[in-house]
Amino acid sequence: MTSDAPVPRWSLAGHAGSWTGSNAFRLMPADEPHRAPATATVSVAAGGLLAAVAYTWPHPQDGAQEGLLVVGTDEQPERAVALWGDSWHQSPASKSLRGTVADGTVTVGYTYGGDWEWRIVLDATDPESLGLRMDNVVPASAAAGGHAAGAYWAMDARLRRSP
């Protein structure tokens, strides 16, 4: 079956290729960020319906890490679905995520540990840059344990197109 349907507006086709830059990582919001080189490769498949972002980053103690985020939309083009795996963040299981697509930004997430949330934001609004940020969302129920409720970035990669 072939289709003449247009490529979805969220498509990463314009971002296909190799990217290099830096990544900042911190486990907790008060931690000093560890900054190090990072890379990503973006590929588009299934006629632009899916995009895969394969990325690398180093953990300050555990060394080289890699991840893969595969993103698409469900029946409604503003709703995103994704499959995510990262060698450090949630090994050994991959995660299924849901979220939104708006203005070149994909935001997906899932709930863990009761009412904690992990959120991934893929920013492709600029054709010459790619952002991959991962936020940990601390629930109000954890505030009593000394954590401030709300989102903070745990990982923030800022990448430029490789020459």
mmCIF file of C-alpha atoms in Angstrom:
data_model
loop_
_atom_site.group_PDB
_atom_site.id
_atom_site.type_symbol
_atom_site.label_atom_id
_atom_site.label_comp_id
_atom_site.label_asym_id
_atom_site.label_seq_id
_atom_site.Cartn_x
_atom_site.Cartn_y
_atom_site.Cartn_z
ATOM 1 C CA MET A 1 0.000 0.000 0.000
ATOM 2 C CA THR A 2 1.374 3.397 -0.930
ATOM 3 C CA SER A 3 0.275 6.779 0.227
ATOM 4 C CA ASP A 4 0.612 10.272 -1.127
ATOM 5 C CA ALA A 5 -0.108 11.696 2.317
ATOM 6 C CA PRO A 6 2.160 14.558 3.369
ATOM 7 C CA VAL A 7 4.924 13.975 5.883
ATOM 8 C CA PRO A 8 3.607 14.826 9.377
ATOM 9 C CA ARG A 9 4.321 18.377 10.562
ATOM 10 C CA TRP A 10 6.413 17.069 13.449
ATOM 11 C CA SER A 11 8.708 15.077 11.157
ATOM 12 C CA LEU A 12 12.409 15.170 11.935
ATOM 13 C CA ALA A 13 13.294 14.682 8.261
ATOM 14 C CA GLY A 14 15.071 18.043 8.239
ATOM 15 C CA HIS A 15 17.152 16.932 11.224
ATOM 16 C CA ALA A 16 18.286 13.596 9.760
ATOM 17 C CA GLY A 17 22.019 13.071 10.091
ATOM 18 C CA SER A 18 24.773 13.335 12.676
ATOM 19 C CA TRP A 19 24.941 15.803 15.549
ATOM 20 C CA THR A 20 27.655 16.667 18.086
ATOM 21 C CA GLY A 21 27.747 18.914 21.097
ATOM 22 C CA SER A 22 27.668 18.763 24.847
ATOM 23 C CA ASN A 23 25.581 17.175 27.553
ATOM 24 C CA ALA A 24 25.037 18.305 31.117
ATOM 25 C CA PHE A 25 24.013 15.667 33.667
ATOM 26 C CA ARG A 26 22.987 15.923 37.311
ATOM 27 C CA LEU A 27 21.210 13.402 39.451
ATOM 28 C CA MET A 28 19.603 15.886 41.836
ATOM 29 C CA PRO A 29 18.763 19.578 41.295
ATOM 30 C CA ALA A 30 21.400 20.844 43.740
ATOM 31 C CA ASP A 31 24.173 18.734 42.144
ATOM 32 C CA GLU A 32 26.825 20.509 40.087
ATOM 33 C CA PRO A 33 26.227 19.495 36.438
ATOM 34 C CA HIS A 34 28.779 17.197 34.812
ATOM 35 C CA ARG A 35 29.428 18.572 31.314
ATOM 36 C CA ALA A 36 30.878 16.340 28.607
ATOM 37 C CA PRO A 37 30.711 15.714 24.846
ATOM 38 C CA ALA A 38 27.600 14.087 23.399
ATOM 39 C CA THR A 39 26.495 12.857 19.977
ATOM 40 C CA ALA A 40 23.258 11.932 18.247
ATOM 41 C CA THR A 41 22.180 10.434 14.964
ATOM 42 C CA VAL A 42 18.685 11.152 13.706
ATOM 43 C CA SER A 43 17.048 8.890 11.153
ATOM 44 C CA VAL A 44 13.565 8.932 9.714
ATOM 45 C CA ALA A 45 11.636 5.826 8.671
ATOM 46 C CA ALA A 46 8.236 4.647 7.464
ATOM 47 C CA GLY A 47 7.772 7.578 5.116
ATOM 48 C CA GLY A 48 8.440 10.105 7.846
ATOM 49 C CA LEU A 49 5.988 8.577 10.312
ATOM 50 C CA LEU A 50 8.751 7.554 12.731
ATOM 51 C CA ALA A 51 11.967 9.181 13.821
ATOM 52 C CA ALA A 52 14.815 7.533 15.721
ATOM 53 C CA VAL A 53 17.286 9.521 17.792
ATOM 54 C CA ALA A 54 20.302 7.421 18.804
ATOM 55 C CA TYR A 55 22.487 9.317 21.279
ATOM 56 C CA THR A 56 25.640 8.894 23.358
ATOM 57 C CA TRP A 57 26.731 10.595 26.559
ATOM 58 C CA PRO A 58 29.207 9.854 29.369
ATOM 59 C CA HIS A 59 28.173 9.380 32.991
ATOM 60 C CA PRO A 60 30.734 10.941 35.395
ATOM 61 C CA GLN A 61 31.347 7.642 37.264
ATOM 62 C CA ASP A 62 29.901 4.924 35.016
ATOM 63 C CA GLY A 63 31.466 6.008 31.705
ATOM 64 C CA ALA A 64 30.093 5.819 28.172
ATOM 65 C CA GLN A 65 26.318 5.448 27.817
ATOM 66 C CA GLU A 66 23.930 5.259 24.892
ATOM 67 C CA GLY A 67 20.219 5.638 24.304
ATOM 68 C CA LEU A 68 17.574 5.380 21.643
ATOM 69 C CA LEU A 69 14.322 7.337 21.400
ATOM 70 C CA VAL A 70 11.887 6.301 18.650
ATOM 71 C CA VAL A 71 9.028 8.772 18.209
ATOM 72 C CA GLY A 72 5.803 8.836 16.221
ATOM 73 C CA THR A 73 2.283 10.110 16.605
ATOM 74 C CA ASP A 74 -0.890 8.228 17.362
ATOM 75 C CA GLU A 75 -4.144 8.766 15.445
ATOM 76 C CA GLN A 76 -4.146 12.420 16.465
ATOM 77 C CA PRO A 77 -1.068 14.245 15.101
ATOM 78 C CA GLU A 78 -0.612 16.361 18.228
ATOM 79 C CA ARG A 79 -0.244 13.266 20.433
ATOM 80 C CA ALA A 80 3.167 11.599 20.521
ATOM 81 C CA VAL A 81 4.085 8.018 21.305
ATOM 82 C CA ALA A 82 7.628 6.820 21.883
ATOM 83 C CA LEU A 83 9.795 3.897 22.872
ATOM 84 C CA TRP A 84 12.893 4.766 24.884
ATOM 85 C CA GLY A 85 15.886 2.851 26.142
ATOM 86 C CA ASP A 86 19.010 4.208 27.820
ATOM 87 C CA SER A 87 21.917 2.106 29.066
ATOM 88 C CA TRP A 88 22.120 4.058 32.338
ATOM 89 C CA HIS A 89 18.741 5.624 33.101
ATOM 90 C CA GLN A 90 16.474 2.610 33.281
ATOM 91 C CA SER A 91 18.381 -0.503 32.378
ATOM 92 C CA PRO A 92 17.357 -3.284 31.749
ATOM 93 C CA ALA A 93 13.832 -2.421 30.508
ATOM 94 C CA SER A 94 12.797 -0.057 27.737
ATOM 95 C CA LYS A 95 9.931 2.338 28.403
ATOM 96 C CA SER A 96 6.816 3.253 26.486
ATOM 97 C CA LEU A 97 6.079 6.984 26.639
ATOM 98 C CA ARG A 98 3.203 9.254 25.654
ATOM 99 C CA GLY A 99 2.967 12.979 25.218
ATOM 100 C CA THR A 100 2.516 15.813 22.782
ATOM 101 C CA VAL A 101 3.920 17.340 19.614
ATOM 102 C CA ALA A 102 3.769 21.112 19.196
ATOM 103 C CA ASP A 103 5.755 23.605 17.117
ATOM 104 C CA GLY A 104 8.732 21.300 16.458
ATOM 105 C CA THR A 105 8.975 20.058 20.037
ATOM 106 C CA VAL A 106 8.114 16.532 21.159
ATOM 107 C CA THR A 107 7.446 16.055 24.881
ATOM 108 C CA VAL A 108 6.897 12.498 26.133
ATOM 109 C CA GLY A 109 7.006 10.902 29.549
ATOM 110 C CA TYR A 110 5.970 8.157 31.919
ATOM 111 C CA THR A 111 5.237 7.722 35.615
ATOM 112 C CA TYR A 112 7.504 5.672 37.881
ATOM 113 C CA GLY A 113 8.010 4.968 41.586
ATOM 114 C CA GLY A 114 4.409 5.747 42.392
ATOM 115 C CA ASP A 115 3.830 9.346 41.380
ATOM 116 C CA TRP A 116 7.260 10.478 40.126
ATOM 117 C CA GLU A 117 7.463 11.354 36.434
ATOM 118 C CA TRP A 118 10.229 11.213 33.833
ATOM 119 C CA ARG A 119 9.854 13.576 30.893
ATOM 120 C CA ILE A 120 11.884 13.775 27.662
ATOM 121 C CA VAL A 121 11.785 16.927 25.538
ATOM 122 C CA LEU A 122 13.131 16.753 21.981
ATOM 123 C CA ASP A 123 13.528 20.277 20.596
ATOM 124 C CA ALA A 124 13.821 20.460 16.802
ATOM 125 C CA THR A 125 12.540 24.008 16.363
ATOM 126 C CA ASP A 126 15.842 25.240 14.876
ATOM 127 C CA PRO A 127 17.068 23.387 11.747
ATOM 128 C CA GLU A 128 20.698 23.873 12.840
ATOM 129 C CA SER A 129 20.353 22.662 16.428
ATOM 130 C CA LEU A 130 18.861 19.742 18.306
ATOM 131 C CA GLY A 131 18.025 19.677 21.989
ATOM 132 C CA LEU A 132 17.430 16.553 24.047
ATOM 133 C CA ARG A 133 16.456 17.277 27.648
ATOM 134 C CA MET A 134 15.325 14.854 30.316
ATOM 135 C CA ASP A 135 13.409 16.167 33.294
ATOM 136 C CA ASN A 136 12.662 14.470 36.565
ATOM 137 C CA VAL A 137 9.345 15.620 38.026
ATOM 138 C CA VAL A 138 9.304 15.404 41.809
ATOM 139 C CA PRO A 139 5.771 14.879 43.139
ATOM 140 C CA ALA A 140 4.304 16.928 45.972
ATOM 141 C CA SER A 141 4.256 13.729 48.048
ATOM 142 C CA ALA A 142 8.086 13.725 48.048
ATOM 143 C CA ALA A 143 8.367 17.315 49.281
ATOM 144 C CA ALA A 144 8.118 16.121 52.872
ATOM 145 C CA GLY A 145 11.260 14.038 52.257
ATOM 146 C CA GLY A 146 13.326 17.143 51.576
ATOM 147 C CA HIS A 147 12.809 17.311 47.800
ATOM 148 C CA ALA A 148 11.288 20.386 46.212
ATOM 149 C CA ALA A 149 8.181 19.459 44.232
ATOM 150 C CA GLY A 150 8.259 20.170 40.500
ATOM 151 C CA ALA A 151 10.370 19.490 37.438
ATOM 152 C CA TYR A 152 14.134 19.868 37.135
ATOM 153 C CA TRP A 153 16.375 18.904 34.246
ATOM 154 C CA ALA A 154 18.551 15.863 34.911
ATOM 155 C CA MET A 155 20.133 15.668 31.473
ATOM 156 C CA ASP A 156 20.421 18.408 28.853
ATOM 157 C CA ALA A 157 22.129 17.794 25.502
ATOM 158 C CA ARG A 158 22.666 20.717 23.121
ATOM 159 C CA LEU A 159 23.783 19.565 19.699
ATOM 160 C CA ARG A 160 24.795 21.114 16.378
ATOM 161 C CA ARG A 161 24.849 19.461 12.988
ATOM 162 C CA SER A 162 28.120 17.611 12.378
ATOM 163 C CA PRO A 163 30.174 18.825 9.411
#
